[in-house]
mmCIF file of C-alpha atoms in Angstrom:
data_model
loop_
_atom_site.group_PDB
_atom_site.id
_atom_site.type_symbol
_atom_site.label_atom_id
_atom_site.label_comp_id
_atom_site.label_asym_id
_atom_site.label_seq_id
_atom_site.Cartn_x
_atom_site.Cartn_y
_atom_site.Cartn_z
ATOM 1 C CA MET A 1 16.865 -18.525 6.965
ATOM 2 C CA ILE A 2 13.113 -18.955 6.281
ATOM 3 C CA ARG A 3 10.737 -20.626 8.703
ATOM 4 C CA THR A 4 7.004 -20.852 9.319
ATOM 5 C CA ALA A 5 5.838 -18.305 11.870
ATOM 6 C CA THR A 6 4.797 -19.457 15.335
ATOM 7 C CA PRO A 7 2.506 -17.830 17.909
ATOM 8 C CA ALA A 8 5.600 -16.423 19.620
ATOM 9 C CA ASP A 9 6.273 -14.383 16.457
ATOM 10 C CA VAL A 10 3.045 -12.379 16.645
ATOM 11 C CA PRO A 11 4.595 -9.371 18.452
ATOM 12 C CA VAL A 12 7.407 -9.046 15.904
ATOM 13 C CA ILE A 13 5.016 -9.578 12.980
ATOM 14 C CA HIS A 14 2.797 -6.841 14.415
ATOM 15 C CA GLN A 15 5.771 -4.481 14.682
ATOM 16 C CA LEU A 16 6.945 -5.291 11.155
ATOM 17 C CA ILE A 17 3.437 -4.597 9.812
ATOM 18 C CA ARG A 18 3.552 -1.198 11.505
ATOM 19 C CA ASP A 19 7.043 -0.583 10.088
ATOM 20 C CA LEU A 20 5.760 -1.454 6.611
ATOM 21 C CA ALA A 21 2.756 0.845 7.026
ATOM 22 C CA GLU A 22 5.054 3.667 8.055
ATOM 23 C CA TYR A 23 7.282 3.020 5.019
ATOM 24 C CA GLU A 24 4.171 3.110 2.814
ATOM 25 C CA LYS A 25 3.104 6.416 4.413
ATOM 26 C CA ALA A 26 -0.067 4.879 5.861
ATOM 27 C CA LEU A 27 0.673 4.159 9.517
ATOM 28 C CA ASP A 28 -2.729 5.496 10.582
ATOM 29 C CA GLU A 29 -4.366 2.739 8.494
ATOM 30 C CA ALA A 30 -2.507 -0.097 10.276
ATOM 31 C CA ARG A 31 -5.105 -0.860 12.928
ATOM 32 C CA ALA A 32 -4.630 -4.614 13.359
ATOM 33 C CA THR A 33 -3.910 -5.673 16.929
ATOM 34 C CA PRO A 34 -1.627 -8.493 18.043
ATOM 35 C CA GLU A 35 -4.744 -10.329 19.236
ATOM 36 C CA GLN A 36 -6.335 -10.090 15.785
ATOM 37 C CA LEU A 37 -3.147 -11.336 14.146
ATOM 38 C CA HIS A 38 -2.928 -14.257 16.560
ATOM 39 C CA GLU A 39 -6.507 -15.265 15.785
ATOM 40 C CA ALA A 40 -6.023 -14.877 12.010
ATOM 41 C CA LEU A 41 -2.770 -16.851 11.958
ATOM 42 C CA PHE A 42 -3.206 -19.396 14.742
ATOM 43 C CA GLY A 43 -6.894 -19.497 15.694
ATOM 44 C CA PRO A 44 -9.155 -22.495 15.093
ATOM 45 C CA HIS A 45 -9.757 -21.428 11.456
ATOM 46 C CA PRO A 46 -6.618 -19.659 10.216
ATOM 47 C CA ALA A 47 -7.330 -17.067 7.540
ATOM 48 C CA ALA A 48 -3.688 -16.271 6.814
ATOM 49 C CA TYR A 49 -0.211 -17.714 7.109
ATOM 50 C CA ALA A 50 3.208 -16.203 7.712
ATOM 51 C CA HIS A 51 6.854 -16.972 7.183
ATOM 52 C CA ILE A 52 9.769 -15.358 8.947
ATOM 53 C CA ALA A 53 13.184 -14.534 7.483
ATOM 54 C CA GLU A 54 16.026 -14.695 9.978
ATOM 55 C CA THR A 55 19.670 -13.720 9.847
ATOM 56 C CA ASP A 56 22.409 -16.229 10.612
ATOM 57 C CA THR A 57 22.314 -15.018 14.223
ATOM 58 C CA GLY A 58 18.557 -15.621 14.557
ATOM 59 C CA GLU A 59 17.507 -11.962 14.277
ATOM 60 C CA VAL A 60 14.178 -11.484 12.508
ATOM 61 C CA ALA A 61 14.966 -9.773 9.214
ATOM 62 C CA GLY A 62 11.480 -9.728 7.715
ATOM 63 C CA PHE A 63 8.263 -11.574 7.049
ATOM 64 C CA ALA A 64 5.741 -12.616 4.438
ATOM 65 C CA LEU A 65 2.047 -12.815 5.305
ATOM 66 C CA TRP A 66 -0.193 -14.556 2.787
ATOM 67 C CA PHE A 67 -3.480 -16.337 2.227
ATOM 68 C CA LEU A 68 -5.028 -18.624 -0.354
ATOM 69 C CA ASN A 69 -6.978 -17.245 -3.258
ATOM 70 C CA PHE A 70 -8.741 -19.185 -5.991
ATOM 71 C CA SER A 71 -8.734 -18.849 -9.762
ATOM 72 C CA THR A 72 -12.030 -19.760 -11.371
ATOM 73 C CA TRP A 73 -10.252 -19.777 -14.744
ATOM 74 C CA ARG A 74 -7.517 -22.177 -13.647
ATOM 75 C CA GLY A 75 -9.652 -24.116 -11.184
ATOM 76 C CA VAL A 76 -6.995 -24.163 -8.469
ATOM 77 C CA HIS A 77 -5.777 -22.170 -5.502
ATOM 78 C CA GLY A 78 -2.985 -19.656 -5.561
ATOM 79 C CA ILE A 79 -1.188 -17.606 -2.961
ATOM 80 C CA TYR A 80 -1.931 -13.938 -2.466
ATOM 81 C CA LEU A 81 0.968 -12.236 -0.722
ATOM 82 C CA GLU A 82 -0.568 -9.563 1.486
ATOM 83 C CA ASP A 83 2.684 -8.248 2.969
ATOM 84 C CA LEU A 84 6.373 -8.751 2.295
ATOM 85 C CA TYR A 85 8.731 -6.675 4.365
ATOM 86 C CA VAL A 86 12.425 -6.772 5.160
ATOM 87 C CA ARG A 87 13.905 -4.371 7.677
ATOM 88 C CA PRO A 88 15.748 -1.577 5.838
ATOM 89 C CA ASP A 89 19.083 -2.246 7.533
ATOM 90 C CA LEU A 90 18.943 -5.898 6.424
ATOM 91 C CA ARG A 91 17.874 -5.385 2.806
ATOM 92 C CA GLY A 92 20.162 -6.708 0.124
ATOM 93 C CA GLY A 93 20.928 -9.851 2.124
ATOM 94 C CA GLY A 94 18.623 -12.117 0.128
ATOM 95 C CA HIS A 95 15.827 -12.288 2.703
ATOM 96 C CA GLY A 96 13.078 -10.975 0.412
ATOM 97 C CA LYS A 97 14.092 -13.324 -2.381
ATOM 98 C CA ALA A 98 14.238 -16.228 0.068
ATOM 99 C CA LEU A 99 10.703 -15.458 1.297
ATOM 100 C CA LEU A 100 9.350 -15.303 -2.257
ATOM 101 C CA THR A 101 11.272 -18.462 -3.173
ATOM 102 C CA GLU A 102 9.606 -20.296 -0.284
ATOM 103 C CA LEU A 103 6.148 -19.151 -1.364
ATOM 104 C CA ALA A 104 6.881 -20.152 -4.969
ATOM 105 C CA ARG A 105 8.080 -23.544 -3.687
ATOM 106 C CA LEU A 106 4.800 -23.985 -1.799
ATOM 107 C CA CYS A 107 2.863 -23.136 -4.962
ATOM 108 C CA VAL A 108 4.757 -25.691 -7.024
ATOM 109 C CA GLU A 109 4.555 -28.359 -4.306
ATOM 110 C CA ARG A 110 0.806 -27.902 -3.819
ATOM 111 C CA GLY A 111 -0.190 -27.417 -7.445
ATOM 112 C CA TYR A 112 -1.089 -23.749 -7.031
ATOM 113 C CA GLU A 113 -0.741 -21.868 -10.293
ATOM 114 C CA ARG A 114 -0.372 -18.258 -9.151
ATOM 115 C CA LEU A 115 1.624 -16.205 -6.692
ATOM 116 C CA GLU A 116 0.256 -12.678 -6.720
ATOM 117 C CA TRP A 117 0.674 -9.441 -4.804
ATOM 118 C CA SER A 118 0.258 -5.692 -5.140
ATOM 119 C CA VAL A 119 2.918 -3.024 -4.992
ATOM 120 C CA LEU A 120 2.540 0.733 -4.711
ATOM 121 C CA ASP A 121 3.308 2.393 -8.043
ATOM 122 C CA TRP A 122 5.869 4.727 -6.435
ATOM 123 C CA ASN A 123 7.862 1.894 -4.832
ATOM 124 C CA GLU A 124 10.515 1.669 -7.555
ATOM 125 C CA PRO A 125 13.048 -0.402 -5.554
ATOM 126 C CA SER A 126 10.449 -3.120 -4.926
ATOM 127 C CA ILE A 127 9.177 -3.003 -8.508
ATOM 128 C CA ALA A 128 12.717 -3.451 -9.845
ATOM 129 C CA PHE A 129 13.297 -6.328 -7.409
ATOM 130 C CA TYR A 130 10.072 -8.108 -8.420
ATOM 131 C CA LYS A 131 10.831 -7.688 -12.127
ATOM 132 C CA SER A 132 14.315 -9.142 -11.554
ATOM 133 C CA LEU A 133 12.622 -12.328 -10.345
ATOM 134 C CA GLY A 134 10.478 -12.567 -13.484
ATOM 135 C CA ALA A 135 7.280 -11.122 -11.997
ATOM 136 C CA ARG A 136 5.226 -9.021 -14.382
ATOM 137 C CA PRO A 137 2.738 -6.258 -13.599
ATOM 138 C CA GLN A 138 -0.903 -6.927 -14.367
ATOM 139 C CA ASP A 139 -1.601 -3.423 -15.553
ATOM 140 C CA GLU A 140 -4.763 -4.287 -17.438
ATOM 141 C CA TRP A 141 -6.463 -4.812 -14.052
ATOM 142 C CA THR A 142 -7.444 -2.077 -11.601
ATOM 143 C CA VAL A 143 -7.938 -2.928 -7.943
ATOM 144 C CA TYR A 144 -11.136 -1.664 -6.338
ATOM 145 C CA ARG A 145 -11.782 -1.529 -2.623
ATOM 146 C CA LEU A 146 -14.720 -0.832 -0.342
ATOM 147 C CA THR A 147 -13.875 0.213 3.222
ATOM 148 C CA ASP A 148 -15.198 2.211 6.117
ATOM 149 C CA GLU A 149 -18.386 4.191 5.426
ATOM 150 C CA ALA A 150 -18.803 3.020 1.807
ATOM 151 C CA LEU A 151 -18.588 -0.616 2.917
ATOM 152 C CA ARG A 152 -21.013 -0.064 5.790
ATOM 153 C CA GLU A 153 -23.451 1.759 3.553
ATOM 154 C CA LEU A 154 -23.480 -0.946 0.895
ATOM 155 C CA GLY A 155 -23.531 -3.721 3.509
ATOM 156 C CA SER A 156 -26.560 -2.197 5.208
ATOM 157 C CA GLY A 157 -28.552 -2.350 1.976
ATOM 158 C CA ALA A 158 -28.820 1.427 1.749
#
């Protein structure tokens, strides 16, 4: 049901990312191209990794895209889950749990001590699902982000 993504999966991963962005009401922000995804996942220096969830008939049900982070407090890597998405018509079939189980297995196998991700505060079905697995919100932390003009301005030394 869960397998490591291959270069042949890039088009479907790209489409699933766009589907996720549409679900999150931010399709205009999903600017990654298939070429960028291929380079990030399968180039000479991969920056990210992906797993695919398939149905019993081999249909792609969803994906998880992740990368390594590092905890200075724990002194070891962890996994940051950038995207987890299961097609709406295939939800409830265990694909999301299977993807998270595989990432947790990788953490345990490799000695990583954290599996982390973000979820939109309005996404109650996902929040309930994550809590059912034992995940807990880190509500004492607030995520900050620099993008677009603010990032360019700061990066230019202005």
